[in-house]
Structure formats: C-alpha cells, structure tokens
Short mmCIF file of C-alpha atoms in Angstrom, two decimals:
data_model
loop_
_atom_site.label_atom_id
_atom_site.label_comp_id
_atom_site.label_asym_id
_atom_site.label_seq_id
_atom_site.Cartn_x
_atom_site.Cartn_y
_atom_site.Cartn_z
CA MET V 1 37.95 22.77 161.62
CA SER V 2 36.27 20.98 158.30
CA GLU V 3 32.91 20.23 156.53
CA GLY V 4 32.40 18.80 152.97
CA ALA V 5 30.35 16.29 151.23
CA PHE V 6 30.24 13.13 149.12
CA ILE V 7 28.22 11.32 146.67
CA SER V 8 28.93 8.27 144.75
CA THR V 9 27.38 6.62 141.92
CA ALA V 10 26.78 3.52 143.88
CA ASN V 11 26.83 1.55 147.38
CA ASP V 12 27.25 3.42 150.34
CA TYR V 13 30.79 4.45 151.45
CA ILE V 14 31.92 5.86 154.80
CA GLY V 15 27.83 6.37 154.84
CA THR V 16 25.35 6.59 152.46
CA SER V 17 27.43 8.27 149.92
CA SER V 18 25.00 6.57 147.29
CA ARG V 19 22.48 9.51 148.24
CA GLY V 20 24.70 12.06 148.86
CA SER V 21 25.72 13.52 152.58
CA LEU V 22 27.00 16.79 154.18
CA GLU V 23 28.58 14.63 157.34
CA MET V 24 31.86 15.08 156.37
CA PHE V 25 32.77 18.06 159.44
CA GLU V 26 35.67 17.93 161.97
CA ALA V 27 36.61 20.53 164.76
CA GLY V 28 39.78 19.46 166.48
CA LEU V 29 41.25 21.95 169.59
CA ASN V 30 44.34 21.51 170.32
CA VAL V 31 46.49 23.75 172.86
CA SER V 32 50.66 23.19 173.10
CA SER V 33 53.15 24.82 175.25
CA GLU V 34 57.27 24.55 175.25
CA ILE V 35 57.62 24.51 178.68
CA THR V 36 61.46 24.30 178.34
CA ASP V 37 63.51 24.38 175.06
CA ARG V 38 63.40 20.90 175.43
CA LEU V 39 60.28 20.33 177.70
CA ARG V 40 56.62 20.42 175.27
CA ALA V 41 53.19 19.44 176.08
CA GLY V 42 49.69 19.82 174.27
CA VAL V 43 46.68 18.23 173.85
CA GLN V 44 44.13 18.02 171.32
CA LEU V 45 40.24 17.34 171.26
CA PHE V 46 38.15 16.02 168.54
CA ALA V 47 34.50 15.97 167.18
CA ARG V 48 33.71 14.73 164.07
CA ASP V 49 30.68 13.43 161.60
CA VAL V 50 31.24 11.48 158.87
CA GLY V 51 29.21 9.45 157.28
CA ALA V 52 28.92 6.27 159.73
CA PHE V 53 31.24 7.80 162.69
CA HIS V 54 29.59 10.13 165.02
CA ASP V 55 32.41 11.33 167.38
CA LEU V 56 31.52 13.53 170.37
CA PRO V 57 34.68 15.72 171.71
CA ARG V 58 37.10 13.36 173.24
CA ILE V 59 41.22 13.53 173.95
CA ASP V 60 42.67 12.39 170.10
CA TRP V 61 46.04 13.00 171.68
CA ALA V 62 47.54 14.24 174.84
CA PHE V 63 51.18 14.06 175.44
CA LEU V 64 54.93 15.92 177.45
CA GLN V 65 57.52 15.23 175.04
CA TYR V 66 61.11 15.74 176.04
CA GLN V 67 63.86 16.26 173.87
CA HIS V 68 67.64 15.04 175.87
CA ARG V 69 69.37 15.30 172.87
CA ARG V 70 68.67 14.77 169.17
CA TRP V 71 69.25 11.52 169.20
CA LEU V 72 67.05 10.79 172.04
CA GLY V 73 63.47 12.02 172.93
CA PHE V 74 61.03 10.83 175.07
CA ARG V 75 56.82 11.11 174.68
CA ALA V 76 54.78 9.78 177.14
CA GLY V 77 50.65 10.48 177.11
CA VAL V 78 48.27 9.46 174.17
CA VAL V 79 50.91 9.58 171.79
CA LYS V 80 50.71 9.66 167.79
CA MET V 81 51.30 6.13 166.50
CA PRO V 82 53.85 7.22 163.94
CA PHE V 83 53.43 3.58 160.66
CA GLY V 84 53.84 4.76 157.32
CA LEU V 85 54.56 8.06 155.60
CA TYR V 86 51.47 10.22 157.01
CA ASN V 87 49.44 8.38 159.72
CA GLU V 88 50.63 10.52 162.44
CA TYR V 89 48.75 13.32 160.08
CA ALA V 90 45.92 11.65 158.77
CA ASP V 91 43.92 14.72 160.93
CA ILE V 92 45.63 17.54 159.14
CA ASP V 93 43.58 17.96 155.84
CA ALA V 94 45.66 20.92 155.39
CA ALA V 95 48.97 19.20 156.12
CA ARG V 96 48.30 17.32 152.53
CA VAL V 97 46.77 17.13 149.13
CA PRO V 98 44.31 14.71 148.84
CA ILE V 99 40.43 15.08 150.89
CA LEU V 100 41.24 11.22 151.61
CA MET V 101 44.34 9.54 151.74
CA PRO V 102 44.52 6.18 150.63
CA GLN V 103 42.21 4.44 152.33
CA GLY V 104 43.38 0.78 152.55
CA VAL V 105 46.31 2.45 153.93
CA TYR V 106 45.34 5.35 156.30
CA SER V 107 41.51 4.28 156.30
CA VAL V 108 39.11 6.74 157.74
CA ARG V 109 37.65 4.00 159.77
CA ASN V 110 40.20 2.91 161.44
CA ARG V 111 41.21 6.62 162.96
CA GLU V 112 39.91 6.55 166.16
CA ALA V 113 41.70 2.66 166.87
CA LEU V 114 44.39 3.88 165.39
CA LEU V 115 45.72 7.34 165.61
CA ALA V 116 47.26 6.96 169.10
CA HIS V 117 47.75 5.59 171.55
CA ARG V 118 48.37 5.46 175.49
CA GLY V 119 51.77 4.46 176.49
CA PHE V 120 55.44 6.08 176.08
CA ALA V 121 57.70 6.36 172.55
CA LEU V 122 61.45 7.23 172.20
CA TYR V 123 62.23 8.93 169.14
CA GLY V 124 65.33 10.63 167.65
CA THR V 125 67.82 11.46 164.90
CA VAL V 126 71.24 9.52 163.99
CA PRO V 127 73.56 11.28 162.00
CA ILE V 128 74.78 8.62 159.86
CA ALA V 129 78.21 9.89 158.28
CA ARG V 130 77.92 10.45 154.49
CA ALA V 131 75.12 7.92 154.52
CA GLY V 132 72.78 10.59 155.42
CA GLU V 133 70.72 10.39 158.35
CA LEU V 134 67.70 8.04 160.10
CA ASP V 135 65.11 9.22 161.92
CA TYR V 136 63.84 6.81 164.86
CA GLN V 137 60.58 5.97 166.88
CA VAL V 138 59.70 2.95 168.66
CA TRP V 139 56.48 2.94 171.40
CA LEU V 140 54.15 0.26 173.75
CA GLY V 141 51.11 1.64 175.25
CA THR V 142 47.47 0.19 174.65
CA LEU V 143 45.17 0.72 172.01
CA ILE V 144 41.81 3.22 172.63
CA ILE V 145 39.08 1.91 170.65
CA PRO V 146 35.65 3.79 170.61
CA ASP V 147 33.26 0.82 170.12
CA ASN V 148 31.91 3.03 167.69
CA ALA V 149 35.02 2.23 165.14
CA ILE V 150 34.16 -1.52 165.27
CA SER V 151 31.07 -2.31 162.34
CA ILE V 152 29.79 -5.92 163.22
CA SER V 153 27.29 -8.17 162.29
CA SER V 154 23.50 -7.04 162.84
CA ASN V 155 22.85 -10.43 164.20
CA ALA V 156 25.84 -9.55 167.48
CA ARG V 157 26.70 -6.58 169.27
CA LEU V 158 29.83 -5.44 170.74
CA ASP V 159 30.40 -5.57 174.72
CA GLY V 160 33.70 -4.07 175.06
CA ILE V 161 36.99 -4.37 173.50
CA ASP V 162 39.61 -5.17 175.69
CA THR V 163 43.77 -4.36 174.02
CA ARG V 164 46.41 -6.40 175.59
CA TYR V 165 49.30 -3.68 173.95
CA VAL V 166 50.41 -2.14 170.53
CA THR V 167 53.88 -1.53 170.36
CA GLY V 168 55.94 -0.71 167.02
CA GLY V 169 58.66 1.24 165.34
CA GLN V 170 59.68 3.33 162.71
CA VAL V 171 62.64 3.91 160.79
CA PHE V 172 63.26 6.53 157.94
CA TRP V 173 66.46 7.13 156.10
CA HIS V 174 67.67 10.66 154.67
CA PRO V 175 69.98 10.01 152.31
CA PRO V 176 71.64 12.75 150.93
CA VAL V 177 69.64 12.89 148.20
CA ASP V 178 67.44 16.09 148.86
CA GLY V 179 63.92 15.81 149.16
CA LEU V 180 64.16 11.42 149.39
CA ARG V 181 63.24 9.54 152.58
CA LEU V 182 62.89 5.85 152.98
CA GLY V 183 61.96 3.94 155.92
CA GLY V 184 59.83 0.38 157.44
CA SER V 185 57.25 0.85 160.04
CA TYR V 186 55.99 -2.49 162.27
CA VAL V 187 52.93 -2.60 164.25
CA ARG V 188 51.64 -5.17 166.64
CA THR V 189 49.04 -5.49 168.54
CA SER V 190 46.83 -8.45 170.11
CA ILE V 191 43.42 -7.33 171.21
CA ASP V 192 39.41 -8.66 172.68
CA PHE V 193 36.50 -7.98 171.54
CA ARG V 194 33.51 -8.77 173.44
CA VAL V 195 30.42 -10.36 171.75
CA THR V 196 26.84 -11.24 172.59
CA VAL V 197 25.01 -12.35 169.68
CA ASP V 198 21.04 -12.43 169.50
CA ALA V 199 18.85 -14.84 170.80
CA ALA V 200 17.93 -15.97 167.49
CA THR V 201 21.25 -17.05 166.77
CA THR V 202 22.36 -18.09 170.36
CA ALA V 203 19.20 -20.66 170.00
CA ALA V 204 20.24 -21.55 166.83
CA LEU V 205 24.12 -23.15 167.68
CA LEU V 206 22.85 -24.93 170.87
CA ALA V 207 20.30 -26.19 168.82
CA ALA V 208 22.85 -27.20 166.18
CA GLY V 209 25.66 -28.70 169.28
CA ILE V 210 28.12 -26.76 167.67
CA VAL V 211 28.38 -24.46 170.93
CA PRO V 212 28.09 -26.17 174.95
CA PRO V 213 24.71 -26.48 176.56
CA SER V 214 26.07 -23.56 178.73
CA PHE V 215 26.79 -20.74 176.12
CA ASP V 216 24.46 -18.16 176.70
CA GLY V 217 25.67 -15.91 173.57
CA SER V 218 28.31 -14.35 175.04
CA LEU V 219 32.07 -14.59 173.12
CA VAL V 220 35.19 -13.04 172.66
CA ILE V 221 36.64 -12.77 169.43
CA SER V 222 40.86 -12.23 169.14
CA GLN V 223 43.23 -11.02 167.04
CA ARG V 224 46.41 -12.15 168.05
CA PRO V 225 48.37 -11.04 167.43
CA ALA V 226 47.00 -8.13 164.16
CA THR V 227 50.52 -7.18 162.49
CA LEU V 228 51.48 -4.33 159.94
CA ALA V 229 54.00 -3.72 158.03
CA ILE V 230 54.75 -0.81 155.41
CA ALA V 231 57.61 -0.30 154.05
CA SER V 232 57.47 3.97 152.41
CA ALA V 233 59.26 6.32 149.83
CA GLU V 234 58.65 9.68 149.71
CA TYR V 235 60.51 12.26 147.06
CA GLN V 236 60.27 15.73 146.73
CA HIS V 237 61.45 17.95 144.19
CA GLY V 238 60.58 21.51 143.53
CA ARG V 239 56.46 21.53 143.08
CA TRP V 240 56.14 18.07 142.53
CA MET V 241 56.22 14.97 145.30
CA PHE V 242 55.89 11.60 144.93
CA ALA V 243 54.93 8.71 147.33
CA GLY V 244 54.30 5.31 147.36
CA GLU V 245 53.73 2.88 150.60
CA TYR V 246 52.84 -1.35 150.34
CA ALA V 247 51.66 -2.67 153.51
CA ARG V 248 50.79 -6.10 155.12
CA VAL V 249 47.95 -6.38 157.48
CA TYR V 250 48.63 -10.07 158.76
CA LYS V 251 45.91 -11.15 161.13
CA ARG V 252 45.11 -14.61 163.56
CA GLU V 253 41.72 -14.13 164.73
CA ARG V 254 40.24 -17.19 167.03
CA SER V 255 37.05 -17.40 169.14
CA THR V 256 36.23 -18.66 172.43
CA ILE V 257 33.69 -21.11 170.36
CA PRO V 258 35.92 -22.42 168.10
CA VAL V 259 33.87 -24.83 166.78
CA ALA V 260 31.81 -22.15 165.64
CA LEU V 261 34.30 -19.63 164.34
CA PRO V 262 37.30 -21.92 163.89
CA THR V 263 41.04 -19.78 164.49
CA ARG V 264 42.00 -18.64 160.88
CA ASP V 265 44.85 -16.75 159.35
CA SER V 266 44.53 -13.76 157.23
CA ASP V 267 47.40 -12.12 155.09
CA GLY V 268 45.82 -8.49 152.80
CA GLU V 269 48.13 -6.41 151.24
CA LEU V 270 47.47 -2.40 150.46
CA PHE V 271 49.45 -0.47 148.08
CA TYR V 272 49.85 2.55 146.49
CA GLY V 273 51.39 5.37 144.37
CA MET V 274 50.85 9.08 144.50
CA ALA V 275 51.54 12.37 143.34
CA THR V 276 51.26 16.26 143.90
CA TYR V 277 52.73 18.95 141.69
CA GLN V 278 52.24 22.45 143.47
CA LEU V 279 50.80 24.58 140.40
CA THR V 280 50.78 28.17 141.92
CA ARG V 281 51.25 29.07 145.86
CA CYS V 282 47.23 28.45 145.80
CA HIS V 283 46.57 25.56 143.18
CA ALA V 284 47.72 22.26 144.23
CA LEU V 285 46.63 18.45 141.82
CA GLY V 286 47.09 15.38 143.37
CA ALA V 287 46.55 11.74 141.98
CA TYR V 288 47.04 8.59 143.11
CA TYR V 289 45.76 4.86 142.23
CA SER V 290 46.05 2.51 145.61
CA VAL V 291 45.00 -1.07 145.82
CA GLN V 292 43.63 -3.17 148.20
CA HIS V 293 43.65 -6.92 148.79
CA PRO V 294 41.94 -8.09 151.83
CA ASP V 295 43.56 -12.21 150.71
CA VAL V 296 47.20 -12.14 149.12
CA ASP V 297 46.16 -15.98 148.63
CA ASP V 298 43.03 -15.16 146.27
CA ARG V 299 43.94 -11.46 145.09
CA GLY V 300 41.22 -12.31 141.78
CA GLY V 301 38.54 -13.71 144.43
CA ARG V 302 38.24 -17.15 142.80
CA ASP V 303 37.09 -18.72 146.16
CA ARG V 304 33.73 -18.23 147.08
CA THR V 305 34.21 -19.98 150.16
CA LYS V 306 35.84 -16.73 150.71
CA PHE V 307 34.16 -13.74 148.86
CA PRO V 308 30.72 -14.25 147.14
CA GLU V 309 31.94 -12.41 144.05
CA ARG V 310 35.18 -11.87 142.38
CA HIS V 311 35.34 -7.78 142.90
CA PHE V 312 35.28 -8.43 146.81
CA ALA V 313 38.33 -9.79 146.90
CA PHE V 314 39.79 -6.10 145.69
CA GLN V 315 39.25 -2.89 145.72
CA ARG V 316 41.67 -0.59 142.87
CA ASP V 317 41.07 3.21 143.58
CA LEU V 318 41.79 5.76 141.57
CA ALA V 319 41.32 9.24 142.86
CA ALA V 320 42.04 13.04 141.50
CA THR V 321 41.96 16.15 143.99
CA LEU V 322 42.63 19.70 143.59
CA ARG V 323 42.98 22.04 146.10
CA PHE V 324 43.07 25.72 146.61
CA ASP V 325 44.66 27.83 149.51
CA VAL V 326 42.51 31.06 149.19
CA ASN V 327 45.26 32.41 152.23
CA GLU V 328 47.72 31.00 154.93
CA HIS V 329 44.44 29.81 156.58
CA TRP V 330 41.62 28.29 154.54
CA LEU V 331 41.22 26.24 151.69
CA TRP V 332 39.34 24.44 149.36
CA LYS V 333 39.62 20.56 148.26
CA ALA V 334 38.16 18.31 144.86
CA GLU V 335 38.40 15.04 144.67
CA ALA V 336 36.92 12.21 142.21
CA HIS V 337 37.65 8.73 142.73
CA PHE V 338 37.21 6.03 140.11
CA ILE V 339 36.63 2.26 142.26
CA ASP V 340 36.94 -0.83 140.98
CA GLY V 341 36.01 -3.18 143.64
CA VAL V 342 34.57 -3.25 146.87
CA ALA V 343 36.96 -4.54 149.37
CA ASP V 344 37.25 -1.82 151.70
CA LEU V 345 33.38 -1.81 151.97
CA THR V 346 31.88 -2.44 155.75
CA LEU V 347 28.44 -5.71 154.16
CA ASP V 348 26.91 -6.47 156.41
CA PRO V 349 27.22 -10.52 155.93
CA LEU V 350 23.40 -11.27 156.65
CA SER V 351 22.49 -9.05 154.13
CA ASP V 352 21.24 -9.70 150.19
CA ALA V 353 22.32 -6.21 149.29
CA LYS V 354 24.50 -6.60 145.88
CA PRO V 355 27.36 -3.91 145.87
CA ALA V 356 28.02 -2.62 142.72
CA ARG V 357 31.60 -3.54 141.09
CA ARG V 358 32.64 -0.21 139.31
CA TRP V 359 31.25 2.84 141.15
CA GLY V 360 32.51 6.81 141.81
CA LEU V 361 32.51 8.75 144.58
CA PHE V 362 33.37 12.52 144.51
CA LEU V 363 33.91 15.24 147.41
CA VAL V 364 34.40 18.54 148.19
CA ARG V 365 35.98 20.04 151.28
CA THR V 366 36.63 23.21 153.30
CA THR V 367 39.16 23.52 156.11
CA VAL V 368 40.04 26.63 158.36
CA THR V 369 43.48 26.14 160.33
CA PHE V 370 43.91 28.76 162.76
CA MET R 1 37.01 13.94 134.04
CA ARG R 2 36.19 16.84 131.64
CA ALA R 3 34.55 18.68 134.77
CA LEU R 4 37.40 18.50 136.80
CA VAL R 5 39.80 19.61 133.83
CA LEU R 6 37.31 22.91 133.56
CA ALA R 7 37.43 23.41 136.93
CA ILE R 8 41.40 23.34 137.20
CA LEU R 9 40.90 26.31 134.42
CA ALA R 10 38.79 28.29 135.76
CA ALA R 11 40.04 28.64 139.12
CA LEU R 12 43.79 29.22 137.13
CA ALA R 13 41.70 31.72 135.32
CA VAL R 14 40.84 33.13 138.57
CA THR R 15 43.87 33.60 140.58
CA GLY R 16 45.90 34.72 137.71
CA HIS R 17 48.80 32.28 137.19
CA SER R 18 51.33 33.89 134.86
CA ALA R 19 51.55 36.65 137.32
CA THR R 20 52.31 34.05 140.72
CA VAL R 21 55.19 32.88 138.21
CA LYS R 22 56.37 36.27 137.38
CA ALA R 23 56.51 36.88 141.13
CA VAL R 24 58.14 33.63 142.23
CA HIS R 25 61.32 34.19 139.48
CA ALA R 26 61.54 37.88 140.96
CA GLU R 27 61.77 36.63 144.46
CA GLU R 28 64.87 34.12 143.19
CA ARG R 29 66.81 36.77 141.85
CA GLU R 30 67.27 38.36 145.79
CA GLY R 31 70.39 36.35 147.64
CA PHE R 32 70.33 36.52 151.06
CA LYS R 33 72.88 36.60 153.93
CA VAL R 34 73.51 34.25 157.06
CA ILE R 35 73.83 35.91 160.75
CA VAL R 36 75.29 34.68 163.85
CA HIS R 37 75.83 36.27 167.01
CA PRO R 38 79.00 37.82 166.97
CA ASP R 39 80.19 35.00 170.29
CA ASN R 40 79.53 32.29 168.32
CA PRO R 41 82.17 30.61 167.53
CA ALA R 42 81.69 29.07 163.89
CA ARG R 43 83.64 30.08 161.13
CA GLU R 44 80.94 28.92 158.59
CA LEU R 45 77.64 26.62 158.54
CA GLU R 46 76.90 23.33 156.51
CA ARG R 47 73.73 23.66 154.39
CA GLY R 48 72.31 20.45 156.48
CA PHE R 49 72.38 22.10 159.56
CA LEU R 50 70.76 25.08 159.03
CA ARG R 51 68.10 23.07 157.17
CA SER R 52 67.67 21.19 160.38
CA ALA R 53 67.98 24.45 162.68
CA PHE R 54 65.33 26.07 160.99
CA LEU R 55 63.24 22.59 161.21
CA LYS R 56 64.41 22.34 164.51
CA LYS R 57 65.05 19.44 164.37
CA SER R 58 68.89 20.40 166.16
CA THR R 59 68.89 21.48 169.48
CA GLU R 60 72.13 23.08 170.52
CA TRP R 61 75.39 23.51 169.15
CA HIS R 62 78.62 24.82 170.90
CA GLY R 63 76.42 24.22 174.21
CA GLU R 64 73.72 26.68 173.65
CA THR R 65 70.26 25.74 172.65
CA VAL R 66 69.71 26.72 168.78
CA ARG R 67 67.38 29.54 168.41
CA PRO R 68 66.80 30.25 164.70
CA ILE R 69 64.50 33.63 163.42
CA ASP R 70 62.75 33.72 160.22
CA LEU R 71 62.19 36.47 157.92
CA ALA R 72 57.76 37.64 157.75
CA THR R 73 56.72 36.21 154.93
CA ARG R 74 56.34 39.26 153.08
CA PHE R 75 59.75 39.21 153.02
CA THR R 76 61.23 37.46 149.02
CA VAL R 77 64.00 36.51 150.42
CA ARG R 78 62.32 33.94 152.39
CA ASP R 79 61.12 32.05 149.46
CA ARG R 80 64.67 31.65 148.17
CA PHE R 81 66.41 30.48 151.37
CA THR R 82 63.31 28.31 151.87
CA THR R 83 63.96 27.07 148.49
CA ASP R 84 68.49 26.70 148.93
CA VAL R 85 68.72 26.05 152.29
CA ILE R 86 65.71 23.85 153.77
CA GLY R 87 65.29 22.15 149.84
CA LYS R 88 61.55 23.28 150.49
CA THR R 89 58.72 25.16 148.84
CA ARG R 90 56.73 27.77 150.69
CA ALA R 91 53.51 25.46 150.53
CA GLN R 92 55.01 21.92 151.25
CA LEU R 93 56.99 24.33 154.27
CA ARG R 94 53.85 25.24 155.39
CA SER R 95 52.48 21.90 155.45
CA TYR R 96 55.43 20.21 157.35
CA TRP R 97 54.51 23.07 160.07
CA ASN R 98 50.66 22.05 160.12
CA GLN R 99 51.81 18.46 160.59
CA GLN R 100 53.73 19.37 163.86
CA ILE R 101 51.38 22.32 165.24
CA PHE R 102 48.15 20.34 164.75
CA SER R 103 50.11 17.15 165.93
CA GLY R 104 52.27 19.07 168.98
CA LYS R 105 55.27 18.60 168.59
CA GLY R 106 56.27 21.73 167.89
CA VAL R 107 55.72 25.55 166.45
CA PRO R 108 57.88 26.95 163.84
CA PRO R 109 60.57 29.53 164.59
CA PRO R 110 59.78 33.20 165.86
CA GLU R 111 59.48 35.60 162.44
CA GLY R 112 61.31 39.25 162.86
CA GLU R 113 58.41 41.69 161.27
CA SER R 114 62.15 43.37 159.40
CA ALA R 115 65.80 42.78 159.26
CA ALA R 116 66.15 45.33 162.23
CA ALA R 117 64.06 42.49 164.28
CA VAL R 118 65.68 39.81 163.17
CA ILE R 119 69.53 41.38 163.96
CA ALA R 120 68.05 42.51 167.25
CA TYR R 121 67.14 38.90 168.00
CA VAL R 122 70.60 37.51 166.71
CA LEU R 123 71.97 39.76 168.93
CA ALA R 124 70.33 39.25 172.02
CA HIS R 125 70.85 35.13 171.85
CA ARG R 126 73.84 33.24 171.64
CA GLY R 127 72.65 30.28 169.99
CA ALA R 128 70.51 32.13 167.40
CA VAL R 129 71.23 32.06 163.46
CA GLY R 130 68.98 34.32 160.78
CA TYR R 131 69.25 35.43 157.55
CA LEU R 132 68.52 39.09 155.60
CA PRO R 133 68.15 40.03 152.02
CA ALA R 134 71.96 40.13 150.90
CA SER R 135 72.02 44.05 150.77
CA VAL R 136 70.77 45.06 154.12
CA ASP R 137 73.95 45.21 156.55
CA PRO R 138 74.07 42.93 159.67
CA GLY R 139 75.43 45.27 162.08
CA LYS R 140 77.04 43.94 165.12
CA ALA R 141 75.85 40.66 164.41
CA ARG R 142 78.22 38.03 162.21
CA VAL R 143 77.57 36.93 158.23
CA VAL R 144 78.79 33.34 158.06
CA PRO R 145 78.89 31.86 154.81
CA VAL R 146 77.24 28.62 153.70
CA ARG R 147 78.65 25.57 152.40
#
C-alpha cells in the first residue's frame, strides 16, 4: 500500500501536479499458493487513485503457473506481460529505487493497459554451456484496457476498445559475468478504438464533404499494428546497479474516415540510463536520465505540421531519488525530476494552453508491504 | 538540488552510517559451510547451481525437488552467503523476492530460526540444501564443498 504527493513547477503531469496533489494512492492485495512443488496459482486485486487515474479494485493479474522443467514452464490467465527489464514489476514500489520509473518505457499512464494480458505464456531457463544461460518468455493473448486508460480529445467520446491480440517474446542472456544480463523484448498488438465525435464536429465533417452523408459521428481508429521493441542491459556489482534500455515504438494508425483521418505511421524512440547505489542497509540513491522522441525523423521538432513548438518533439528527464527503508516492510522515497520538453504530457489538441518547456516535478511516497 | 543533498546528509546522520559499515565488515569475516541430506549423491556443488537453487530457479536435482533453506536474517553469516554465493546484497535480494512475491511467481526459501532447525530440515528432505556458520557442527547432515 502506498501514499504519496507530487507537485510540479509548471505543466500538469499525471494529474493536477502544478497545484500540488496528494492523489498518489495505490493498494494491492495478492494471494498466491504453491499447490504442488511445480504448480502455483495467484491473484492480485489492485486499486489506485494516482492523479488523473482512478481505478476501483480490479483483478490486476490472476494466473496459474506450472514449471515442468527448468527450461519449460507454462502460465495461463491474466498474466503479467514481460517487456524490458522491469515491466513485470512496474506495480511493485518496494522492488525498485525510483518512484517513477523512466516514463518513456514504463509509463504510469499505460500501466493498466500494459501490465498484464489475458492469455498464455511459456517461459524457462536454458543453459548454454560456458556462455551462461538464457531466460526466455513468449506469450499470446489479448489486452485488457480500461476505458479510463485512454485520453481522448474533448470533442469525442470513447465507446469501447477491442484488442484483437497481443503477442511477444523476451530473451535475457546471463553471461558468466556476475550480475550482468543483456536482452531484448518485442511486443506486437492490434487495437481498435470505437469513438463518437460530438454533434458539432459531425456537422462540420458533413459540411466539408469529407465523410459520407450517412456519417453519424461513429468511427473506428485502429492501431494495426502497434509494436514495441526494447534492447536492455543491467549490471549489478556490489552496491551498484546500472541499467540502460533503448526502445522503439512503431504504430500504423488508420480510421474508418480516411479522408478526415488518413492512415499515418509513427516511429518513436525512448531510452534511458539509470544507476542506483545502496549507501547503507537503509538508504539507497538512484538517478536516471531518460529521453523520449515521439518521431525519430524529427527529434528536434522542426516540422510545424507535426509539432506546434520544438519542445513538443522531445522530453528529457533527469531524475534523482533517495530511498529510506525504515524496516523490511516500510519505506519512504523522495524524488526530483528536472524535465526539458513536453512530449509525454497529455495535451488536448483543442486546448490553447501553452505548456512550459523546462519544468520540475517533485514527489514523495511511502509504501508498506506485508 | 542543495536541499536534496542536505536531506541525504541528515538521513545518514540519524541512522549512523559508520556503525552500519562496521557491522557489515564484521559479517564479512564469518564463513559458512553448505550441507545436504546424507543420501544426496553430490560430492561438490557449483556456485551457479547454489545460486539458482536459492533463487528458486532450479527445480530438481538427482530426481528430487530442490529444497533450499535459509538461515533467519539475524544470522550474520546469511549476508556472507548472500553476497558470496547468490551475488547480491541483502537489499538486492529483498528486491528480487519482492518482485517474485508481488508478481505471484514465487516465495523465498523457508528460514531456519536456528542452525539446529536448518540441520533438521535438511535431514528431513532428501532434496534439501542449506548452510551453517562454519563453526557449527552439522550433525548427520553432510558438508559439501562449493566450487
């Protein structure tokens, strides 16, 4: 269970951060059981009230796990989706130093959609002689995306989300170097968003003649496909831990009104480097620098048809965290972010608000696990 | 930034950094021995296997389910074993088990409240593996070297 607070010097991030917010509450209750030596089952209920995200208790994950051999195991149910170094653990504050993981890869906004999938997974560890061993996971299922996980323009209403499939794989190589792991992850999905635009927009589209006369405001916007590929590296040495990841996000978006909303491709990149140091048994320091570019072909935001100002084309985040473990069950964290750019802000395209280019975000959080 | 540095220094002052460092150094001097069931055919154990067993990544050996047992956290030799064999600090290992527990993938090995409890557990399970402070008599459990 966690409670926290955050405030930003400008811009609203996560929620109304510019005025300060205490909306940083999360509670999870999980039960798991080792039914036999090889068979486990577990379920987690999770609720949160974090800024703009208000989730009533829902099943976060619930799966059975059968480990046939070390090299082959099987999971079925609502299964956590492994991508990158940390997505499976993105909901476990006690398992990391930062409060906010690098948002390009582990976005709070996408948590509900990308934490788990409903389907099947195979996993295992394969020794490769003197070269160490490989951990692998592959999966197939559908995404469970709550409506409130999506932000949408103020002139439209989201009617529903259909994911046709999500599939992916992850491999981590553990070479014979203590504490080092190198790997890659790939996720591919296809999602339809059913949307209704308001009457004024419908009338404007009809008047412009770019939709058929039968257009009633309903349309489908599809991401077919949306893919995420991540290269990851982590090295633990003594009290130090270093991690770095580079990710590419590719989407092909199309709609049922192609004249008004033509098919478009987007290719974004995200990367970060992070270091943590265990100062004492109770204290740890962490820092990372993360960068997001929604368009790799225009990292500087020169194209005014895509970005109203240059700083809409990137977000560079320098973050520092202090973690203090009061005991094995209770911890505190304080974190500061110095941010350049607004690429990760949720901005209503119809709003005239001009976000500040350089801004700070400060958070504190306490977590109890039991 | 200056405020953050001051906060770090204040926190360190409250909890006594130097005392903690001394305690860690004291633990590092204490050795351990690894024990298995007397019927276990293993004559020596690889460090990689032990690491895998105590992280619960290995499921079986010699036809038996691998059953690692830890000493309780108050035993200083546990930190030595965690560092030397598992290759993690205590905080890193806690983080690893938090990940496993709260993602439903597994729970840490059971903890023996005493050396005698660890020996009793190892004698009760043919697939068990545990460790003791180097100075403790393992009784009927068999000590195996680690390479």
